[in-house]
Coordinates of C-alpha atoms in Angstrom, one line a residue:
M1 CA 85.5 89.5 140.5
C2 CA 87.1 87.0 138.1
I3 CA 89.6 84.4 139.2
P4 CA 93.1 85.7 138.3
T5 CA 95.0 82.4 138.1
L6 CA 94.8 78.6 139.1
W7 CA 93.4 78.2 142.6
P8 CA 93.0 75.1 144.7
M9 CA 89.5 73.9 144.3
E10 CA 88.9 73.5 148.1
R11 CA 89.5 77.3 148.6
L12 CA 87.1 78.7 146.3
R13 CA 83.4 78.7 145.5
L14 CA 82.8 79.3 141.8
I15 CA 79.8 80.9 140.2
P16 CA 79.1 80.1 136.6
K17 CA 78.0 82.6 134.2
G18 CA 76.0 81.2 131.2
R19 CA 76.6 77.7 130.4
C20 CA 80.4 77.6 130.9
S21 CA 81.9 74.7 132.8
P22 CA 85.2 74.6 134.6
R23 CA 88.2 72.6 133.4
I24 CA 90.0 70.5 135.9
D25 CA 93.8 70.4 135.4
P26 CA 94.7 66.6 134.8
L27 CA 98.0 66.9 136.7
S28 CA 97.2 68.9 139.7
G29 CA 93.5 68.6 140.1
W30 CA 93.2 72.4 140.2
I31 CA 90.3 74.2 138.6
E32 CA 91.5 76.4 135.7
P33 CA 89.0 79.3 135.6
E34 CA 87.6 80.7 132.3
T35 CA 86.5 84.3 131.9
C36 CA 82.9 83.3 132.4
W37 CA 83.6 82.0 135.9
R38 CA 83.4 84.3 138.8
L39 CA 84.5 84.1 142.4
S40 CA 81.9 84.6 145.1
P41 CA 82.6 86.2 148.5
V42 CA 82.4 82.9 150.1
S43 CA 85.6 81.1 150.9
L44 CA 85.9 77.4 152.0
P45 CA 88.8 76.8 154.4
L46 CA 89.1 73.1 153.7
D47 CA 92.0 70.9 154.4
H48 CA 93.9 69.2 151.5
N49 CA 92.6 65.8 152.8
H50 CA 88.9 67.0 152.8
P51 CA 86.7 64.7 150.7
I52 CA 85.6 67.6 148.6
A53 CA 89.2 68.2 147.5
A54 CA 89.4 64.8 145.8
R55 CA 89.0 64.7 142.0
K56 CA 86.1 62.3 142.1
A57 CA 84.1 64.7 144.1
S58 CA 84.6 67.7 142.0
R59 CA 81.6 67.0 139.7
Q60 CA 79.2 66.6 142.7
Y61 CA 80.6 69.7 144.3
M62 CA 80.0 71.7 141.1
E63 CA 76.6 70.4 140.7
M64 CA 75.8 71.6 144.3
V65 CA 77.3 75.0 143.3
D66 CA 75.1 75.2 140.2
N67 CA 71.9 74.5 142.2
S68 CA 72.7 76.9 145.0
Y69 CA 71.1 80.3 145.6
L70 CA 74.4 82.0 144.7
T71 CA 74.2 81.1 141.0
S72 CA 70.8 82.6 140.4
S73 CA 70.9 85.6 142.8
D74 CA 70.9 89.0 141.2
E75 CA 72.2 90.5 144.6
V76 CA 75.4 88.5 144.2
H77 CA 75.9 89.8 140.8
K78 CA 75.4 93.4 141.9
L79 CA 77.7 92.8 144.8
M80 CA 80.4 91.6 142.4
L81 CA 80.0 94.7 140.1
R82 CA 80.2 96.9 143.2
T83 CA 83.4 95.0 144.3
E84 CA 84.9 95.5 140.9
S85 CA 84.1 99.2 140.8
T86 CA 85.7 99.6 144.2
F87 CA 88.9 97.8 143.2
I88 CA 89.2 99.8 140.0
E89 CA 88.8 103.0 141.9
H90 CA 91.2 102.3 144.8
F91 CA 93.9 99.9 143.4
S92 CA 94.1 100.8 139.7
N93 CA 93.8 104.7 139.8
S94 CA 90.3 104.5 138.3
N95 CA 91.7 103.0 135.1
R96 CA 88.9 100.5 134.2
S97 CA 90.8 98.6 131.5
Q98 CA 93.8 98.1 133.7
G99 CA 91.7 97.0 136.7
K100 CA 89.7 94.5 134.6
N101 CA 92.9 93.1 133.3
L102 CA 94.1 92.6 136.8
L103 CA 90.9 91.0 138.0
R104 CA 90.4 88.9 134.8
S105 CA 93.8 88.0 134.0
K106 CA 94.0 84.5 132.5
A107 CA 96.4 81.7 133.4
N108 CA 99.5 81.3 131.4
K109 CA 99.1 78.9 128.5
E110 CA 101.9 76.7 127.3
R111 CA 103.0 77.6 123.9
H112 CA 104.1 75.1 121.4
R113 CA 107.1 77.0 120.6
I114 CA 108.3 76.7 124.2
T115 CA 108.0 73.0 124.1
F116 CA 109.6 72.8 120.7
S117 CA 112.5 74.9 121.7
T118 CA 113.0 73.0 124.9
G119 CA 113.1 69.7 122.9
F120 CA 115.4 71.1 120.4
F121 CA 118.0 72.5 122.9
F122 CA 117.7 69.2 124.8
G123 CA 118.5 67.1 121.7
C124 CA 121.4 69.6 120.9
S125 CA 122.8 69.2 124.4
I126 CA 122.7 65.3 124.2
S127 CA 124.2 65.3 120.7
L128 CA 127.0 67.7 121.9
I129 CA 127.8 65.6 124.9
I130 CA 128.1 62.6 122.6
A131 CA 130.3 64.4 120.2
L132 CA 132.4 65.6 123.0
V133 CA 133.0 62.1 124.3
L134 CA 133.9 60.8 120.9
I135 CA 136.3 63.6 120.2
I136 CA 138.1 63.0 123.4
H137 CA 138.2 59.2 122.8
A138 CA 139.2 59.5 119.2
R139 CA 142.0 61.9 119.7
N140 CA 143.1 60.4 123.0
I141 CA 143.1 63.8 124.5
M142 CA 143.1 62.3 128.1
G143 CA 146.4 60.6 127.4
T144 CA 148.2 63.7 125.9
P145 CA 150.8 65.6 128.1
G146 CA 148.6 68.8 128.2
Q147 CA 145.7 66.9 129.8
I148 CA 146.6 67.9 133.3
T149 CA 147.3 71.5 132.4
Y150 CA 143.8 71.5 130.6
M151 CA 142.0 70.0 133.6
E152 CA 143.6 72.5 136.0
T153 CA 142.9 75.7 133.8
M154 CA 140.1 75.3 131.2
F155 CA 137.9 72.7 133.1
P156 CA 137.3 74.9 136.1
L157 CA 136.1 77.6 133.7
Y158 CA 133.6 75.4 131.9
R159 CA 132.3 73.5 134.9
F160 CA 130.8 76.7 136.3
F161 CA 128.2 76.5 133.5
G162 CA 127.6 72.8 134.3
F163 CA 126.9 73.6 138.0
V164 CA 124.4 76.3 136.9
V165 CA 122.6 74.2 134.3
L166 CA 122.2 71.3 136.9
H167 CA 120.9 73.6 139.5
V168 CA 118.3 75.1 137.1
I169 CA 117.2 71.6 135.9
M170 CA 116.6 70.7 139.6
Y171 CA 114.6 73.9 140.1
A172 CA 112.5 72.9 136.9
A173 CA 111.9 69.5 138.5
N174 CA 110.9 71.2 141.8
I175 CA 108.4 73.3 139.9
Y176 CA 107.0 70.2 138.1
F177 CA 106.4 68.3 141.4
W178 CA 105.2 71.4 143.2
K179 CA 102.5 71.7 140.7
I180 CA 101.5 68.0 140.7
Y181 CA 101.2 67.9 144.4
R182 CA 99.5 71.4 144.5
V183 CA 102.1 73.4 146.3
N184 CA 101.3 77.0 145.7
Y185 CA 104.9 78.0 145.0
S186 CA 104.1 81.1 143.0
F187 CA 102.2 82.7 145.9
I188 CA 104.8 81.6 148.5
F189 CA 107.5 83.1 146.5
G190 CA 105.6 86.3 145.8
F191 CA 105.7 86.0 142.0
K192 CA 103.5 88.4 140.1
Q193 CA 100.5 86.7 138.9
G194 CA 100.9 85.4 135.3
T195 CA 104.7 86.1 135.2
E196 CA 105.9 83.1 137.1
L197 CA 107.9 80.5 134.8
G198 CA 106.7 77.1 134.4
Y199 CA 109.0 74.1 134.3
R200 CA 109.1 74.0 130.5
H201 CA 110.4 77.7 130.6
V202 CA 113.1 76.8 133.1
L203 CA 114.1 73.8 131.2
L204 CA 114.4 75.9 128.0
L205 CA 116.8 78.2 129.8
S206 CA 118.9 75.4 131.2
F207 CA 119.1 73.4 128.1
G208 CA 119.8 76.6 126.1
L209 CA 122.7 77.5 128.4
G210 CA 123.9 73.9 128.2
T211 CA 124.0 73.9 124.6
F212 CA 126.0 77.0 124.2
S213 CA 128.4 75.8 126.9
L214 CA 129.0 72.6 125.2
C215 CA 129.5 74.4 121.8
A216 CA 132.0 76.6 123.4
A217 CA 133.9 73.6 124.9
L218 CA 133.9 71.8 121.6
L219 CA 135.1 74.9 119.7
N220 CA 137.9 75.3 122.2
L221 CA 139.0 71.7 121.9
D222 CA 138.9 71.7 118.1
M223 CA 140.9 74.9 117.9
E224 CA 143.5 73.4 120.3
M225 CA 143.8 70.2 118.3
D226 CA 143.7 71.7 114.7
S227 CA 147.1 72.6 113.5
Q228 CA 145.6 75.4 111.2
T229 CA 144.1 77.2 114.3
K230 CA 146.8 76.8 116.8
D231 CA 147.9 80.4 116.0
Y232 CA 144.6 81.6 117.6
K233 CA 145.5 80.2 120.9
T234 CA 144.8 83.4 122.7
F235 CA 141.2 83.6 121.2
S236 CA 140.4 80.0 122.0
E237 CA 141.5 80.8 125.6
L238 CA 139.0 83.6 125.7
I239 CA 135.8 81.6 124.6
P240 CA 134.7 80.9 128.3
L241 CA 135.1 84.5 129.2
F242 CA 132.9 85.5 126.2
L243 CA 130.3 83.0 127.2
L244 CA 130.3 84.2 130.8
A245 CA 129.9 87.8 129.6
L246 CA 127.0 86.8 127.4
V247 CA 125.3 85.2 130.3
I248 CA 125.8 88.3 132.7
A249 CA 124.7 90.7 129.8
I250 CA 121.5 88.7 129.4
T251 CA 120.8 88.6 133.1
L252 CA 121.1 92.3 133.4
C253 CA 119.4 93.2 130.1
P254 CA 116.8 96.0 130.9
F255 CA 114.8 95.1 127.8
N256 CA 111.6 93.0 127.8
I257 CA 113.2 89.9 126.5
L258 CA 113.9 86.4 128.0
Y259 CA 111.6 86.8 130.9
R260 CA 112.5 90.1 132.2
S261 CA 110.2 90.0 135.2
S262 CA 111.7 86.9 136.5
R263 CA 115.3 88.1 135.9
F264 CA 114.5 91.3 137.8
F265 CA 113.0 89.3 140.6
F266 CA 116.2 87.2 140.8
L267 CA 118.4 90.2 140.9
T268 CA 116.4 91.9 143.5
A269 CA 116.6 88.8 145.7
L270 CA 120.3 88.6 145.0
F271 CA 120.8 92.1 146.1
R272 CA 118.8 91.7 149.2
C273 CA 121.0 88.6 150.0
I274 CA 124.1 90.6 149.7
A275 CA 122.8 93.5 151.7
A276 CA 121.4 91.0 154.3
P277 CA 121.7 93.0 157.5
F278 CA 120.0 96.1 156.0
Y279 CA 116.8 94.6 154.7
T280 CA 113.9 92.6 156.3
V281 CA 114.4 89.0 155.2
N282 CA 111.6 87.6 153.1
L283 CA 111.3 84.1 152.0
P284 CA 112.8 84.6 148.5
D285 CA 115.8 86.0 150.1
F286 CA 116.8 83.3 152.4
F287 CA 115.7 80.6 149.9
L288 CA 118.1 82.0 147.3
A289 CA 120.9 82.3 149.9
D290 CA 120.4 78.7 150.8
Q291 CA 120.8 77.9 147.0
L292 CA 124.1 79.7 147.1
T293 CA 125.4 77.6 149.9
S294 CA 125.2 74.6 147.6
Q295 CA 127.2 76.5 144.9
A296 CA 130.5 77.0 146.7
Q297 CA 132.5 75.4 143.8
A298 CA 130.7 77.6 141.3
L299 CA 131.6 80.7 143.3
R300 CA 135.3 79.4 143.3
S301 CA 135.1 79.0 139.6
L302 CA 134.2 82.6 139.3
E303 CA 137.0 83.4 141.5
F304 CA 139.3 81.5 139.0
Y305 CA 137.9 83.4 136.2
I306 CA 139.1 86.6 137.8
C307 CA 142.5 85.1 138.6
Y308 CA 143.0 83.4 135.3
Y309 CA 142.0 86.3 133.1
G310 CA 142.8 89.1 135.4
F311 CA 146.3 88.2 136.0
G312 CA 147.0 87.1 132.4
D313 CA 147.7 83.4 133.0
F314 CA 145.8 82.7 129.7
R315 CA 148.5 84.5 127.8
Q316 CA 151.2 82.3 129.2
R317 CA 150.2 79.1 127.7
R318 CA 147.8 78.1 130.4
R319 CA 150.1 78.9 133.4
N320 CA 148.2 78.6 136.6
T321 CA 149.5 80.8 139.3
C322 CA 146.4 81.2 141.3
R323 CA 147.2 78.5 143.9
S324 CA 150.7 79.9 144.5
N325 CA 149.2 83.4 145.1
G326 CA 148.8 84.1 148.8
V327 CA 146.1 86.7 148.3
L328 CA 144.1 84.4 146.0
T329 CA 144.5 81.5 148.4
T330 CA 143.0 83.6 151.0
F331 CA 140.0 84.4 148.9
Y332 CA 139.7 80.7 148.2
F333 CA 138.7 80.4 151.8
I334 CA 136.5 83.5 151.7
V335 CA 134.6 82.6 148.6
A336 CA 133.5 79.3 150.0
V337 CA 132.0 80.8 153.2
I338 CA 130.2 83.8 151.8
P339 CA 126.9 82.2 151.2
Y340 CA 126.9 80.9 154.8
W341 CA 127.9 84.2 156.1
L342 CA 125.0 85.9 154.2
R343 CA 122.5 83.2 155.8
L344 CA 124.1 84.0 159.2
L345 CA 123.5 87.7 158.8
Q346 CA 120.0 86.9 157.7
C347 CA 119.3 84.8 160.9
I348 CA 120.8 87.7 163.0
R349 CA 118.5 90.2 161.4
R350 CA 115.4 88.0 162.1
I351 CA 116.5 87.5 165.7
I352 CA 116.5 91.3 166.1
E353 CA 113.2 91.8 164.4
E354 CA 111.2 88.8 165.5
K355 CA 112.8 88.0 168.9
D356 CA 112.5 84.3 168.1
R357 CA 115.3 82.2 169.5
M358 CA 114.9 79.6 166.7
H359 CA 116.7 81.9 164.4
G360 CA 119.5 82.0 166.9
Y361 CA 119.8 78.1 166.8
N362 CA 119.7 78.4 162.9
A363 CA 122.6 81.1 163.1
I364 CA 124.7 78.6 165.2
K365 CA 124.2 76.0 162.4
Y366 CA 125.7 78.4 159.8
L367 CA 128.5 79.4 162.2
L368 CA 129.5 75.8 162.6
T369 CA 129.4 75.3 158.9
I370 CA 131.7 78.3 158.3
V371 CA 134.3 77.0 160.6
A372 CA 134.0 73.4 159.2
A373 CA 134.4 74.6 155.5
C374 CA 137.4 76.8 156.5
L375 CA 139.1 73.8 158.3
R376 CA 138.4 71.4 155.4
T377 CA 139.8 73.9 152.9
A378 CA 142.9 74.5 155.1
Y379 CA 143.5 70.7 155.3
T380 CA 143.2 70.5 151.5
L381 CA 145.8 73.1 151.0
N382 CA 148.2 72.5 153.8
R383 CA 147.6 68.9 154.9
G384 CA 148.9 67.8 158.3
A385 CA 147.3 65.8 161.3
T386 CA 146.2 68.9 163.2
W387 CA 144.1 70.2 160.4
N388 CA 142.8 66.7 159.8
I389 CA 141.6 66.2 163.3
A390 CA 140.1 69.8 163.5
A391 CA 138.2 69.2 160.2
W392 CA 136.9 65.9 161.4
V393 CA 135.5 67.2 164.6
F394 CA 133.9 70.5 163.3
S395 CA 132.7 68.9 160.1
G396 CA 131.0 66.0 162.1
V397 CA 129.3 68.4 164.5
A398 CA 128.1 70.6 161.8
T399 CA 126.8 67.8 159.7
L400 CA 124.8 66.4 162.5
Y401 CA 123.4 69.8 163.3
A402 CA 122.5 70.6 159.6
T403 CA 121.0 67.1 159.1
Y404 CA 118.7 67.4 162.2
W405 CA 117.7 70.9 161.0
D406 CA 116.9 69.9 157.5
I407 CA 114.7 67.0 158.5
V408 CA 113.1 68.2 161.7
V409 CA 112.8 72.0 161.3
D410 CA 112.9 72.6 157.5
W411 CA 110.9 69.6 156.6
G412 CA 108.8 69.2 159.7
L413 CA 109.5 65.3 159.8
L414 CA 110.3 62.8 162.6
Q415 CA 107.4 64.2 164.6
I416 CA 106.4 61.9 167.6
G417 CA 102.9 61.0 167.9
C418 CA 101.7 61.9 164.5
K419 CA 99.4 59.6 162.5
N420 CA 102.2 59.0 159.9
S421 CA 105.1 57.2 161.7
F422 CA 108.2 59.4 162.0
L423 CA 106.7 61.9 159.5
R424 CA 104.0 64.5 160.1
D425 CA 100.2 64.7 160.1
K426 CA 99.9 66.6 156.8
L427 CA 101.5 65.1 153.7
L428 CA 101.0 66.0 150.1
V429 CA 102.9 63.1 148.6
P430 CA 100.7 60.0 148.9
H431 CA 103.6 57.5 149.1
K432 CA 105.2 57.6 152.6
T433 CA 108.4 55.9 151.2
V434 CA 109.2 59.0 149.4
Y435 CA 109.8 60.8 152.6
Y436 CA 111.8 58.0 154.3
A437 CA 113.9 57.8 151.1
A438 CA 114.5 61.6 151.0
M439 CA 115.6 61.6 154.7
V440 CA 118.1 58.7 154.1
L441 CA 119.4 60.3 150.8
N442 CA 119.8 63.7 152.6
V443 CA 122.0 62.0 155.2
L444 CA 124.1 60.2 152.7
L445 CA 124.6 63.4 150.6
R446 CA 125.4 65.5 153.6
L447 CA 128.5 63.2 154.1
V448 CA 130.2 64.0 150.8
W449 CA 132.7 66.0 152.8
L450 CA 134.2 62.8 154.0
Q451 CA 136.1 62.6 150.7
T452 CA 138.1 65.7 151.7
V453 CA 139.2 64.5 155.2
L454 CA 139.7 60.9 154.1
D455 CA 141.8 62.1 151.1
L456 CA 140.0 59.5 148.8
K457 CA 141.6 59.4 145.4
F458 CA 140.7 57.5 142.2
S459 CA 143.3 56.7 139.6
F460 CA 140.8 57.1 136.7
L461 CA 139.6 60.6 137.9
H462 CA 141.5 63.8 137.9
R463 CA 141.1 65.8 141.3
E464 CA 139.2 68.5 139.6
T465 CA 136.7 66.1 138.2
L466 CA 136.1 64.5 141.5
V467 CA 135.5 67.9 143.0
A468 CA 133.0 68.7 140.3
L469 CA 131.2 65.4 140.9
L470 CA 130.9 66.0 144.6
A471 CA 129.6 69.6 143.9
C472 CA 127.0 68.0 141.6
L473 CA 125.8 65.7 144.4
E474 CA 125.4 68.7 146.8
I475 CA 123.3 70.5 144.1
I476 CA 121.0 67.4 143.7
R477 CA 120.7 67.3 147.5
R478 CA 119.7 71.0 147.4
G479 CA 117.1 70.2 144.9
I480 CA 115.5 67.4 147.1
W481 CA 115.6 69.9 150.0
N482 CA 113.8 72.6 148.0
F483 CA 110.7 70.4 147.3
F484 CA 110.1 69.2 150.9
R485 CA 111.0 72.6 152.4
L486 CA 108.4 74.5 150.4
E487 CA 105.9 71.7 151.0
N488 CA 106.2 72.2 154.6
E489 CA 106.0 76.0 154.2
H490 CA 102.7 75.5 152.2
L491 CA 101.2 73.2 154.8
N492 CA 102.4 74.7 158.1
N493 CA 103.7 78.2 157.3
V494 CA 106.8 77.3 159.3
G495 CA 108.8 80.3 158.2
K496 CA 105.9 82.6 159.4
F497 CA 106.2 84.7 156.3
R498 CA 102.6 84.3 155.0
A499 CA 99.3 82.9 155.7
F500 CA 97.3 80.8 153.3
K501 CA 93.8 80.9 154.6
T502 CA 92.6 83.4 152.0
V503 CA 93.2 84.0 148.3
P504 CA 95.4 87.0 147.7
L505 CA 94.2 89.9 145.6
P506 CA 96.6 91.5 143.1
F507 CA 97.0 94.9 144.8
N508 CA 100.7 95.1 144.1
Y509 CA 100.5 94.2 140.4
Q510 CA 101.9 97.3 138.8
E511 CA 102.5 96.2 135.2
D512 CA 100.2 94.9 132.5
R513 CA 100.6 91.3 131.7
D514 CA 101.1 91.8 128.1
Q515 CA 104.1 94.1 128.9
D516 CA 105.8 91.8 131.4
N517 CA 106.4 88.2 130.4

């Protein structure tokens, strides 16, 4: 059968048909199969550090394959035809064209329009950021009496998009480095072959959203400052709501546009996160829930959308009554702990199903985090020495617990007696200093909660700006965590979700590639 996608060279034995030759990906060192290359029934369970896996050995390895019995044997060719017929009969309902498309699907090719569009939106984003800074400086907006009101009303609405854009950029960086260091992320997540997004596609989405968000912010500021458009104040207040509605509409759009397969995959994982106790926990489910734990401020921004527009504050010249409303203050607590609560439920579900006490220890981590987050929020709203001491104690314990879990359990580092000091035996990144730096950085970024209990204030920063900066640091920490977590899953299968000894066949592929991009 033909190779359906990019596979690690050390796992496959390839048989050339005719005079074709393989193309080695210059970044990852993986073999990109052509339609004339076929997969033999022989699999090589080699380690990533095996000499054959090196790029310099690929030519000698392929010469050995060319001279082997498998390349000239008619029996192998007949066996592949029989295997192809069996697959078509049992896994594609005897539809020969569909079966061949599944078995002979080609790897996604990067298109020039994706690269051009990504660069275009990136340039637009940079230009709009510069324009925004110049307008604020030229019109001295930060020195006007309405600056405080703007920061407490409009800024929380727009910063939601900033959090999303930054998180998507970090995910694009994760994909880029996963591909360089040959982490089979598409297989681990369970993406359909040929529909997974590359880092350029993800960057296109992030820069596109960033461009529209900055355009909306500039339009809002311009309409506020221009005397001729001040009469349209209500419309200018609704611009962030229109943008949010557009993003939600595109995400839920059922038509085959803007990566429908990936959007539906995201929505499915999100639904399974929300319904955590009722579904078996898969790797994409808990991975997405972990991402949500780093977006507490984004969720609070969504809550502010409901308050600001639902209670009509935008009609009252930006009057903000959300903080004085007791019900909304309660939800201010609840929204921040929802992601941790979902992860707690997922851990409980896995305890019941797998009878593994490690999930119980993981559940304790999220329970401590929930208590610490509630106490810090209570101290922020109420102040007082009692709240301060309680926030210090529980936040310190939760941080120590979570940091240990990140480094030792999720990343598999700090192993005693391994050949790489304080790391682990198997490493994909050749530079050990990267792992040491990541551990130190993870500890430092875990301590951003100190700003809350120490009540640090900076005269040149508004409180909402400081909250946004700290939230961005947490998103960056999550992006770093993502890479090493999936690297450890790829090497050691720590989550016990999948095995990686054999190449998966596309048995569950239900749609044609040309219909699902």
